[in-house]
Amino acid sequence: MPSYATITLIYLAAINVVTFFVYGIDKWKAKHKQWRISEAALLLLVALGGSIGAWIGIKVWHHKTQHKKFRYGVPLILIVQIVAVIFIAF
């Protein structure tokens, strides 16, 4: 049986990969004037642990760079999540 740490790492890897690609898909949809993924859904992925994937997606896809809630909110949530992990682990 895998440990909680292993399960957590697998979950975080998966949610960050998904979040990265969702940001890319939304950028593609924006460029092609198609139905978009809501900002609430994008931020929900961040809150569920996908903050690293979102931050990388913002940088790679150059997406949501003008929105303050993404430009400042995603790094802030990432910092809070890192602090929470450190606090829980030690």
mmCIF file of C-alpha atoms in Angstrom:
data_model
loop_
_atom_site.group_PDB
_atom_site.id
_atom_site.type_symbol
_atom_site.label_atom_id
_atom_site.label_comp_id
_atom_site.label_asym_id
_atom_site.label_seq_id
_atom_site.Cartn_x
_atom_site.Cartn_y
_atom_site.Cartn_z
ATOM 1 C CA MET A 1 0.000 0.000 0.000
ATOM 2 C CA PRO A 2 1.454 3.398 -0.986
ATOM 3 C CA SER A 3 2.140 5.926 1.749
ATOM 4 C CA TYR A 4 0.218 9.174 2.123
ATOM 5 C CA ALA A 5 3.287 11.037 0.891
ATOM 6 C CA THR A 6 3.395 8.967 -2.306
ATOM 7 C CA ILE A 7 -0.312 9.453 -2.947
ATOM 8 C CA THR A 8 0.025 13.194 -2.317
ATOM 9 C CA LEU A 9 2.961 13.505 -4.718
ATOM 10 C CA ILE A 10 1.090 11.601 -7.439
ATOM 11 C CA TYR A 11 -1.978 13.806 -6.913
ATOM 12 C CA LEU A 12 0.069 17.022 -7.058
ATOM 13 C CA ALA A 13 1.904 15.892 -10.193
ATOM 14 C CA ALA A 14 -1.388 15.006 -11.887
ATOM 15 C CA ILE A 15 -3.265 18.188 -10.915
ATOM 16 C CA ASN A 16 -0.342 20.358 -12.048
ATOM 17 C CA VAL A 17 -0.039 18.615 -15.430
ATOM 18 C CA VAL A 18 -3.798 18.933 -15.952
ATOM 19 C CA THR A 19 -3.766 22.603 -14.913
ATOM 20 C CA PHE A 20 -0.858 23.390 -17.239
ATOM 21 C CA PHE A 21 -2.682 21.909 -20.223
ATOM 22 C CA VAL A 22 -6.027 23.500 -19.288
ATOM 23 C CA TYR A 23 -4.335 26.913 -19.350
ATOM 24 C CA GLY A 24 -2.897 26.053 -22.772
ATOM 25 C CA ILE A 25 -6.290 24.919 -24.060
ATOM 26 C CA ASP A 26 -7.914 28.125 -22.819
ATOM 27 C CA LYS A 27 -5.228 30.187 -24.557
ATOM 28 C CA TRP A 28 -5.822 28.275 -27.808
ATOM 29 C CA LYS A 29 -9.578 28.833 -27.478
ATOM 30 C CA ALA A 30 -8.999 32.559 -26.879
ATOM 31 C CA LYS A 31 -6.910 32.848 -30.044
ATOM 32 C CA HIS A 32 -9.527 30.974 -32.087
ATOM 33 C CA LYS A 33 -12.505 32.857 -30.633
ATOM 34 C CA GLN A 34 -14.093 29.735 -29.192
ATOM 35 C CA TRP A 35 -15.976 29.022 -25.976
ATOM 36 C CA ARG A 36 -13.629 29.658 -23.043
ATOM 37 C CA ILE A 37 -12.884 27.985 -19.751
ATOM 38 C CA SER A 38 -14.156 30.213 -16.959
ATOM 39 C CA GLU A 39 -11.730 32.125 -14.778
ATOM 40 C CA ALA A 40 -13.422 30.514 -11.772
ATOM 41 C CA ALA A 41 -12.560 27.048 -13.111
ATOM 42 C CA LEU A 42 -8.958 28.096 -13.794
ATOM 43 C CA LEU A 43 -8.606 29.471 -10.265
ATOM 44 C CA LEU A 44 -10.276 26.385 -8.792
ATOM 45 C CA LEU A 45 -7.562 24.224 -10.355
ATOM 46 C CA VAL A 46 -4.992 26.496 -8.703
ATOM 47 C CA ALA A 47 -6.706 26.179 -5.323
ATOM 48 C CA LEU A 48 -6.869 22.386 -5.661
ATOM 49 C CA GLY A 49 -3.080 22.224 -5.851
ATOM 50 C CA GLY A 50 -2.351 23.121 -9.460
ATOM 51 C CA SER A 51 -0.573 26.379 -8.681
ATOM 52 C CA ILE A 52 2.778 25.276 -10.136
ATOM 53 C CA GLY A 53 1.113 24.087 -13.347
ATOM 54 C CA ALA A 54 -0.845 27.342 -13.582
ATOM 55 C CA TRP A 55 2.239 29.484 -13.009
ATOM 56 C CA ILE A 56 4.205 27.575 -15.649
ATOM 57 C CA GLY A 57 1.183 27.718 -17.982
ATOM 58 C CA ILE A 58 0.932 31.481 -17.553
ATOM 59 C CA LYS A 59 4.626 31.803 -18.447
ATOM 60 C CA VAL A 60 4.708 29.286 -21.317
ATOM 61 C CA TRP A 61 1.377 30.136 -22.961
ATOM 62 C CA HIS A 62 1.574 33.885 -22.093
ATOM 63 C CA HIS A 63 -1.982 33.541 -20.857
ATOM 64 C CA LYS A 64 -3.795 35.677 -18.287
ATOM 65 C CA THR A 65 -0.700 37.833 -17.852
ATOM 66 C CA GLN A 66 -2.733 41.065 -17.726
ATOM 67 C CA HIS A 67 -5.169 39.855 -15.074
ATOM 68 C CA LYS A 68 -4.040 40.845 -11.588
ATOM 69 C CA LYS A 69 -5.835 37.928 -9.933
ATOM 70 C CA PHE A 70 -3.721 35.562 -12.016
ATOM 71 C CA ARG A 71 -0.474 37.551 -12.124
ATOM 72 C CA TYR A 72 -0.412 38.034 -8.339
ATOM 73 C CA GLY A 73 -2.954 35.513 -7.090
ATOM 74 C CA VAL A 74 -1.353 32.369 -8.520
ATOM 75 C CA PRO A 75 2.112 33.053 -7.035
ATOM 76 C CA LEU A 76 0.499 34.031 -3.716
ATOM 77 C CA ILE A 77 -1.513 30.801 -3.595
ATOM 78 C CA LEU A 78 1.648 28.866 -4.499
ATOM 79 C CA ILE A 79 3.512 30.447 -1.588
ATOM 80 C CA VAL A 80 0.638 29.689 0.807
ATOM 81 C CA GLN A 81 0.562 26.075 -0.398
ATOM 82 C CA ILE A 82 4.327 25.682 0.044
ATOM 83 C CA VAL A 83 4.141 27.114 3.570
ATOM 84 C CA ALA A 84 1.235 24.770 4.367
ATOM 85 C CA VAL A 85 3.180 21.742 3.140
ATOM 86 C CA ILE A 86 6.224 22.753 5.191
ATOM 87 C CA PHE A 87 4.044 23.332 8.257
ATOM 88 C CA ILE A 88 2.308 19.963 7.881
ATOM 89 C CA ALA A 89 5.523 18.056 7.118
ATOM 90 C CA PHE A 90 7.447 19.422 10.089
#
